[in-house]
Amino acid sequence: MKKILADLKSKKYAPVYFLQGEETFYIDVIADYVEANVLSDAEKGFNQVIVYGKDATMATILTHARRFPMMAERQVVIVKEAQDIQDFGKEIGGKLLLDYLTKAVPSTVLVFCHKHKSLDKRKELGKKIDQYAVTINTKKLYDNQLPEFVGEYCKDKKVSIDDRAIQALCEFVGNDLHRLANEVDKMVISLAPGESITAERIMSQVGVSKEYNIFELQKAILQRDTLLANKIVNYFERNTKKNPMIPVVAYLFSFFSKVLAATQATDKSDKGLASELKVSPYAVRDYSLALRQFPLSKIIDNIASIKDADLKLKGVNNGSADEGQIFRELVWRLMN
C-alpha cells in the first residue's frame, strides 16, 4: 500500500487499480486518496465518476472508462463495492474486464474496490489481474500486529503515543482498523501542540473507567488483590453496556494463553518475552509477573476456567446463573 500511495503522491498514475481483500481499511485509504487528489475540484465535475457495484454492470463501468476527459489531462472512475457488480461473477463480466485491461485507456484512472474477498485465482481474470493492473490483496491483521499499525498511523499523523496507550486502544477497540484510525483522529483534533496520546485519554474517550477496567482487573488478579477485584467486578455488573462480559472474558483468555506460551520461552527476560510474545515492552511486565505468581498447573487451570465461563456466558450449561454471577465466580477461580 505504501508504494501505491507514494506513487500517487508523486503523480505517477496507473490506468487501472484493483484493490481487493478482507481488510477494507487499506482499500478505502487508496480509493479516498484518488478521489480527493488526482483531479482538481474544477476538473471533477466532468471527469470524475463514482459507481457502486450493485447498480452497474461491467459493460456500463467500462463505457465510463473508455470516455476521454473533458478539458483535463485525465478522468477518474471509482467503482465502490466492486464485488457486487451484477455480472462480475459470470464469465462475461470477467472477460469484458480482461479485454479492457489488455488495452486500457491511458487517460483514465480506473479504481476497483473489491472488498471482503479476493478474485478466484483458478479463473483467468484472477490469474492475470496482477499483470495488467496495480493490485493489493489485503488480509485482516492479527491481534499482535495491531500495535504496529497504531504506532505507524500515529507517526503518519505526526503525533506521539506511548506503549500503554497503544495497548489500551488495541484491547478496547480490537482489530477494526477503521475504528482504530477514527479514535486516533478524534484524539489528534483535541490534542494541544506537542501533547501525546496517553492511556488515560484513550480510556476517557472510549468510555472506559480509569479505575475500573480490564487492565486494572488483570492487575488485581495477578496481585491477588481480592478487594480491588471485587470492586471492579461490581462495577462491571452495574455497567454491562460499557463492559460486556464476553469480550472481557476473551481478553483474559488471550492474556493467559500468552502466559502459557511464555512458560515455554527460552529467554524469560522482559526483552526475551517481548520478542517471543510480540507484545510491547510495557505490556510484558504483566506476563513476567504472571510467571512469578502462577505455576504451570494453575495457568492451565485458569485457561480451562475461562473457557468454561465463556461457554456459560454463551448459554451453554449456565443453569440459572446470570452474567454477573458467572463472571464473579470466574474471577474468584482465577485468583484461588
Coordinates of N, CA, C and O in Angstrom, one line a residue, residues 40-150:
S40 N -8.3 18.1 -9.9 CA -8.7 19.3 -9.1 C -10.2 19.4 -9.0 O -10.9 18.8 -9.7
D41 N -10.6 20.3 -8.1 CA -12.1 20.5 -7.8 C -12.8 20.9 -9.1 O -13.9 20.5 -9.4
A42 N -12.1 21.7 -9.9 CA -12.7 22.2 -11.2 C -12.8 21.1 -12.2 O -13.8 21.1 -13.0
E43 N -11.9 20.1 -12.1 CA -11.9 19.0 -13.1 C -12.9 17.9 -12.8 O -13.4 17.2 -13.6
K44 N -13.2 17.8 -11.5 CA -14.0 16.7 -11.0 C -15.5 16.7 -11.6 O -16.0 15.6 -11.8
G45 N -16.0 17.8 -11.8 CA -17.4 17.9 -12.3 C -17.7 17.1 -13.5 O -18.7 16.4 -13.7
F46 N -16.8 17.2 -14.5 CA -16.9 16.5 -15.8 C -16.1 15.2 -15.9 O -16.4 14.4 -16.8
N47 N -15.2 15.0 -15.0 CA -14.2 13.9 -15.2 C -14.1 12.9 -14.1 O -13.2 12.1 -14.1
Q48 N -14.9 13.0 -13.1 CA -14.8 12.0 -12.0 C -16.2 11.3 -11.9 O -17.2 12.0 -11.6
V49 N -16.2 10.0 -11.9 CA -17.4 9.2 -11.8 C -17.2 8.2 -10.7 O -16.3 7.5 -10.6
I50 N -18.2 8.2 -9.8 CA -18.3 7.2 -8.7 C -19.4 6.2 -9.0 O -20.6 6.7 -9.2
V51 N -19.1 5.0 -9.1 CA -20.1 3.9 -9.4 C -20.2 2.9 -8.3 O -19.1 2.6 -7.7
Y52 N -21.4 2.5 -7.9 CA -21.5 1.4 -6.9 C -21.8 0.1 -7.7 O -22.7 0.0 -8.5
G53 N -21.1 -1.0 -7.3 CA -21.2 -2.2 -8.0 C -22.6 -2.8 -8.2 O -23.0 -3.2 -9.2
K54 N -23.4 -2.7 -7.1 CA -24.8 -3.2 -7.2 C -25.7 -2.5 -8.2 O -26.7 -3.0 -8.6
D55 N -25.3 -1.3 -8.6 CA -26.1 -0.5 -9.5 C -25.6 -0.6 -11.0 O -26.1 0.1 -11.8
A56 N -24.5 -1.4 -11.2 CA -23.9 -1.3 -12.5 C -23.5 -2.7 -13.0 O -23.3 -3.7 -12.3
T57 N -23.4 -2.8 -14.4 CA -22.8 -4.0 -15.0 C -21.4 -3.6 -15.4 O -21.0 -2.4 -15.4
M58 N -20.6 -4.6 -15.7 CA -19.2 -4.4 -16.1 C -19.2 -3.5 -17.4 O -18.3 -2.7 -17.6
A59 N -20.1 -3.8 -18.3 CA -20.2 -3.1 -19.6 C -20.4 -1.6 -19.3 O -19.7 -0.7 -20.0
T60 N -21.3 -1.2 -18.4 CA -21.5 0.2 -18.0 C -20.3 0.8 -17.5 O -19.9 2.0 -17.9
I61 N -19.6 0.1 -16.6 CA -18.4 0.7 -16.0 C -17.3 0.9 -17.0 O -16.7 2.0 -17.0
L62 N -17.2 0.0 -17.9 CA -16.1 0.1 -18.9 C -16.5 1.2 -20.0 O -15.6 1.8 -20.6
T63 N -17.7 1.4 -20.2 CA -18.1 2.5 -21.1 C -17.7 3.9 -20.5 O -17.1 4.7 -21.2
H64 N -17.8 4.0 -19.2 CA -17.3 5.2 -18.5 C -15.8 5.3 -18.6 O -15.2 6.4 -18.9
A65 N -15.1 4.2 -18.5 CA -13.7 4.1 -18.5 C -13.1 4.5 -19.9 O -12.0 5.0 -20.0
R66 N -13.9 4.2 -20.9 CA -13.4 4.4 -22.3 C -13.6 5.8 -22.8 O -13.1 6.2 -23.9
R67 N -14.3 6.6 -22.0 CA -14.5 8.0 -22.4 C -13.2 8.8 -22.3 O -12.3 8.4 -21.6
F68 N -13.1 9.9 -23.0 CA -11.9 10.7 -23.0 C -12.3 11.9 -22.0 O -13.4 12.4 -22.0
P69 N -11.3 12.4 -21.3 CA -11.5 13.5 -20.4 C -11.9 14.8 -21.1 O -11.5 15.0 -22.3
M70 N -12.7 15.6 -20.4 CA -13.1 16.9 -21.0 C -12.3 18.0 -20.3 O -12.4 18.2 -19.1
M71 N -11.6 18.8 -21.0 CA -10.8 19.9 -20.5 C -9.9 19.5 -19.4 O -9.7 20.3 -18.4
A72 N -9.3 18.3 -19.4 CA -8.5 17.9 -18.4 C -7.5 16.8 -18.9 O -7.8 16.3 -20.0
E73 N -6.4 16.5 -18.2 CA -5.5 15.6 -18.7 C -6.0 14.1 -18.6 O -5.6 13.3 -19.4
R74 N -6.8 13.9 -17.6 CA -7.3 12.5 -17.3 C -8.7 12.6 -16.7 O -9.1 13.6 -16.2
Q75 N -9.3 11.4 -16.6 CA -10.5 11.3 -15.9 C -10.4 10.1 -14.8 O -9.4 9.3 -14.9
V76 N -11.2 10.1 -13.8 CA -11.2 9.1 -12.8 C -12.5 8.4 -12.7 O -13.6 9.0 -12.7
V77 N -12.5 7.1 -12.7 CA -13.7 6.2 -12.5 C -13.4 5.3 -11.3 O -12.5 4.5 -11.3
I78 N -14.2 5.5 -10.2 CA -14.0 4.7 -9.0 C -15.2 3.8 -8.8 O -16.4 4.3 -8.8
V79 N -15.0 2.5 -8.7 CA -16.1 1.5 -8.6 C -16.0 1.0 -7.1 O -15.1 0.3 -6.7
K80 N -17.0 1.5 -6.3 CA -17.1 1.1 -4.9 C -17.9 -0.2 -4.8 O -18.8 -0.4 -5.6
E81 N -17.6 -1.0 -3.8 CA -18.3 -2.3 -3.6 C -18.3 -3.1 -4.9 O -19.3 -3.6 -5.4
A82 N -17.1 -3.2 -5.5 CA -17.0 -3.8 -6.9 C -17.4 -5.3 -6.8 O -17.7 -5.9 -7.8
Q83 N -17.3 -5.9 -5.6 CA -17.7 -7.3 -5.5 C -19.1 -7.6 -5.8 O -19.6 -8.7 -6.1
D84 N -19.9 -6.5 -5.8 CA -21.4 -6.6 -6.1 C -21.8 -6.3 -7.5 O -23.0 -6.2 -7.8
I85 N -20.8 -6.0 -8.4 CA -21.1 -5.8 -9.8 C -22.0 -6.9 -10.3 O -21.6 -8.1 -10.1
Q86 N -23.0 -6.6 -11.0 CA -24.1 -7.5 -11.3 C -23.6 -8.8 -12.1 O -24.0 -9.9 -11.8
D87 N -22.7 -8.6 -13.0 CA -22.2 -9.7 -13.9 C -20.8 -10.1 -13.6 O -20.2 -10.8 -14.4
F88 N -20.2 -9.6 -12.5 CA -18.8 -9.9 -12.2 C -18.6 -11.4 -11.9 O -17.5 -11.9 -12.3
G89 N -19.6 -12.0 -11.3 CA -19.4 -13.4 -11.0 C -19.6 -14.3 -12.2 O -19.4 -15.6 -12.1
K90 N -20.0 -13.7 -13.3 CA -20.3 -14.5 -14.5 C -19.1 -14.4 -15.5 O -18.3 -13.5 -15.4
E91 N -19.0 -15.4 -16.3 CA -17.9 -15.4 -17.3 C -17.8 -14.1 -18.1 O -16.7 -13.6 -18.4
I92 N -18.9 -13.6 -18.5 CA -18.9 -12.4 -19.4 C -18.3 -11.2 -18.7 O -17.6 -10.5 -19.3
G93 N -18.6 -11.0 -17.4 CA -18.1 -9.9 -16.7 C -16.6 -9.9 -16.6 O -15.9 -8.9 -16.9
G94 N -16.0 -11.1 -16.3 CA -14.6 -11.2 -16.2 C -13.9 -11.0 -17.5 O -12.8 -10.4 -17.6
K95 N -14.5 -11.6 -18.6 CA -14.0 -11.5 -19.9 C -13.9 -10.0 -20.4 O -12.9 -9.6 -21.0
L96 N -15.0 -9.3 -20.1 CA -15.0 -7.9 -20.5 C -13.9 -7.1 -19.8 O -13.2 -6.2 -20.5
L97 N -13.7 -7.3 -18.6 CA -12.7 -6.6 -17.8 C -11.3 -7.0 -18.3 O -10.4 -6.1 -18.5
L98 N -11.1 -8.2 -18.6 CA -9.8 -8.7 -19.1 C -9.5 -8.1 -20.4 O -8.3 -7.7 -20.7
D99 N -10.5 -8.0 -21.3 CA -10.3 -7.3 -22.6 C -9.9 -5.9 -22.4 O -9.0 -5.4 -23.1
Y100 N -10.5 -5.2 -21.5 CA -10.2 -3.8 -21.2 C -8.8 -3.7 -20.7 O -8.0 -2.8 -21.1
L101 N -8.4 -4.5 -19.8 CA -7.1 -4.5 -19.2 C -6.0 -4.6 -20.2 O -4.9 -3.9 -20.0
T102 N -6.2 -5.3 -21.2 CA -5.1 -5.5 -22.2 C -4.9 -4.3 -23.1 O -3.9 -4.1 -23.7
K103 N -5.9 -3.4 -23.1 CA -5.8 -2.1 -23.9 C -6.5 -1.0 -23.1 O -7.4 -0.3 -23.7
A104 N -6.1 -0.8 -21.9 CA -6.7 0.2 -21.0 C -6.4 1.6 -21.6 O -5.4 1.9 -22.1
V105 N -7.4 2.5 -21.4 CA -7.3 3.9 -21.9 C -6.3 4.6 -20.9 O -6.5 4.7 -19.7
P106 N -5.2 5.1 -21.4 CA -4.2 5.7 -20.6 C -4.6 7.0 -19.9 O -4.0 7.4 -18.9
S107 N -5.6 7.7 -20.4 CA -6.0 8.9 -19.8 C -7.1 8.7 -18.7 O -7.6 9.6 -18.1
T108 N -7.4 7.4 -18.4 CA -8.4 7.1 -17.4 C -7.7 6.4 -16.2 O -6.8 5.6 -16.4
V109 N -8.0 6.8 -15.0 CA -7.6 6.1 -13.8 C -8.8 5.4 -13.3 O -9.8 6.0 -12.8
L110 N -8.8 4.1 -13.4 CA -10.0 3.2 -13.1 C -9.6 2.5 -11.8 O -8.6 1.7 -11.8
V111 N -10.4 2.6 -10.8 CA -10.2 2.0 -9.5 C -11.3 1.1 -9.1 O -12.5 1.5 -9.0
F112 N -11.0 -0.2 -8.9 CA -12.0 -1.2 -8.4 C -11.7 -1.4 -6.9 O -10.6 -1.8 -6.5
C113 N -12.8 -1.2 -6.1 CA -12.7 -1.5 -4.6 C -13.5 -2.8 -4.4 O -14.7 -2.8 -4.2
H114 N -12.8 -3.9 -4.4 CA -13.4 -5.2 -4.3 C -13.2 -5.8 -2.9 O -12.1 -6.3 -2.6
K115 N -14.2 -5.6 -2.0 CA -14.0 -5.7 -0.6 C -14.4 -7.1 -0.1 O -15.3 -7.8 -0.7
H116 N -13.8 -7.5 1.0 CA -14.2 -8.7 1.8 C -13.7 -10.0 1.2 O -13.7 -11.0 1.9
K117 N -13.3 -10.0 0.0 CA -12.8 -11.2 -0.6 C -11.9 -10.9 -1.8 O -11.8 -9.8 -2.2
S118 N -11.3 -12.0 -2.3 CA -10.3 -11.8 -3.4 C -10.9 -12.5 -4.6 O -11.7 -13.4 -4.5
L119 N -10.3 -12.2 -5.8 CA -10.7 -12.9 -7.0 C -10.2 -14.4 -7.0 O -9.3 -14.7 -6.3
D120 N -11.0 -15.2 -7.6 CA -10.7 -16.6 -7.7 C -9.5 -16.8 -8.6 O -9.6 -16.6 -9.8
K121 N -8.4 -17.3 -8.0 CA -7.2 -17.5 -8.8 C -7.3 -18.6 -9.8 O -6.4 -18.8 -10.6
R122 N -8.3 -19.4 -9.7 CA -8.5 -20.5 -10.6 C -9.0 -20.0 -12.0 O -9.0 -20.7 -13.0
K123 N -9.6 -18.8 -11.9 CA -10.2 -18.3 -13.2 C -9.2 -17.4 -13.8 O -8.3 -16.9 -13.2
E124 N -9.4 -17.1 -15.1 CA -8.4 -16.4 -15.9 C -8.2 -15.0 -15.4 O -7.0 -14.6 -15.3
L125 N -9.3 -14.3 -15.0 CA -9.1 -12.9 -14.5 C -8.2 -12.9 -13.2 O -7.3 -12.1 -13.1
G126 N -8.5 -13.9 -12.3 CA -7.8 -13.9 -11.1 C -6.3 -14.3 -11.3 O -5.4 -13.8 -10.6
K127 N -6.0 -15.0 -12.4 CA -4.6 -15.4 -12.7 C -3.9 -14.2 -13.3 O -2.7 -14.1 -13.1
K128 N -4.6 -13.4 -14.1 CA -3.9 -12.4 -14.9 C -4.0 -11.0 -14.4 O -3.3 -10.1 -14.9
I129 N -4.8 -10.7 -13.3 CA -5.1 -9.3 -12.9 C -3.8 -8.6 -12.5 O -3.6 -7.4 -12.8
D130 N -2.8 -9.3 -11.9 CA -1.6 -8.7 -11.4 C -0.7 -8.3 -12.6 O 0.1 -7.4 -12.4
Q131 N -0.9 -8.9 -13.8 CA -0.1 -8.5 -15.0 C -0.5 -7.1 -15.5 O 0.3 -6.4 -16.1
Y132 N -1.8 -6.8 -15.4 CA -2.3 -5.7 -16.1 C -2.7 -4.5 -15.2 O -3.0 -3.4 -15.7
A133 N -2.8 -4.7 -13.9 CA -3.3 -3.7 -13.0 C -2.4 -3.5 -11.8 O -1.7 -4.5 -11.5
V134 N -2.4 -2.4 -11.2 CA -1.7 -2.2 -9.9 C -2.7 -2.8 -8.9 O -3.9 -2.4 -8.8
T135 N -2.2 -3.8 -8.1 CA -3.1 -4.5 -7.2 C -2.6 -4.5 -5.8 O -1.4 -4.4 -5.5
I136 N -3.6 -4.7 -4.8 CA -3.2 -5.1 -3.5 C -4.2 -6.2 -3.1 O -5.3 -6.2 -3.6
N137 N -3.8 -7.1 -2.2 CA -4.7 -8.1 -1.7 C -4.5 -8.1 -0.2 O -3.6 -8.6 0.4
T138 N -5.5 -7.5 0.5 CA -5.4 -7.2 1.9 C -5.9 -8.4 2.8 O -6.9 -9.0 2.4
K139 N -5.3 -8.5 3.9 CA -5.7 -9.5 4.9 C -6.0 -8.9 6.2 O -5.4 -7.8 6.5
K140 N -6.9 -9.4 7.0 CA -7.1 -8.9 8.4 C -5.9 -9.1 9.2 O -5.1 -10.0 9.1
L141 N -5.6 -8.0 10.0 CA -4.4 -8.1 10.9 C -4.7 -9.0 12.1 O -5.8 -9.0 12.6
Y142 N -3.6 -9.7 12.5 CA -3.7 -10.5 13.7 C -3.6 -9.5 14.9 O -3.1 -8.4 14.7
D143 N -4.1 -9.9 16.1 CA -4.0 -9.0 17.2 C -2.6 -8.5 17.5 O -2.5 -7.3 17.9
N144 N -1.6 -9.4 17.3 CA -0.3 -8.9 17.7 C 0.3 -7.9 16.6 O 1.4 -7.4 16.8
Q145 N -0.4 -7.7 15.5 CA 0.0 -6.8 14.5 C -0.6 -5.4 14.7 O -0.2 -4.4 14.1
L146 N -1.6 -5.3 15.6 CA -2.3 -4.1 15.8 C -1.5 -3.0 16.4 O -1.6 -1.8 16.0
P147 N -0.6 -3.3 17.4 CA 0.2 -2.2 18.0 C 1.1 -1.5 16.9 O 1.2 -0.3 16.9
E148 N 1.6 -2.3 16.0 CA 2.5 -1.7 14.9 C 1.6 -0.8 14.0 O 2.1 0.3 13.6
F149 N 0.4 -1.2 13.7 CA -0.5 -0.4 12.9 C -0.8 0.9 13.6 O -0.7 2.0 12.9
V150 N -1.1 0.9 14.9 CA -1.5 2.1 15.6 C -0.3 3.0 15.7 O -0.4 4.2 15.4

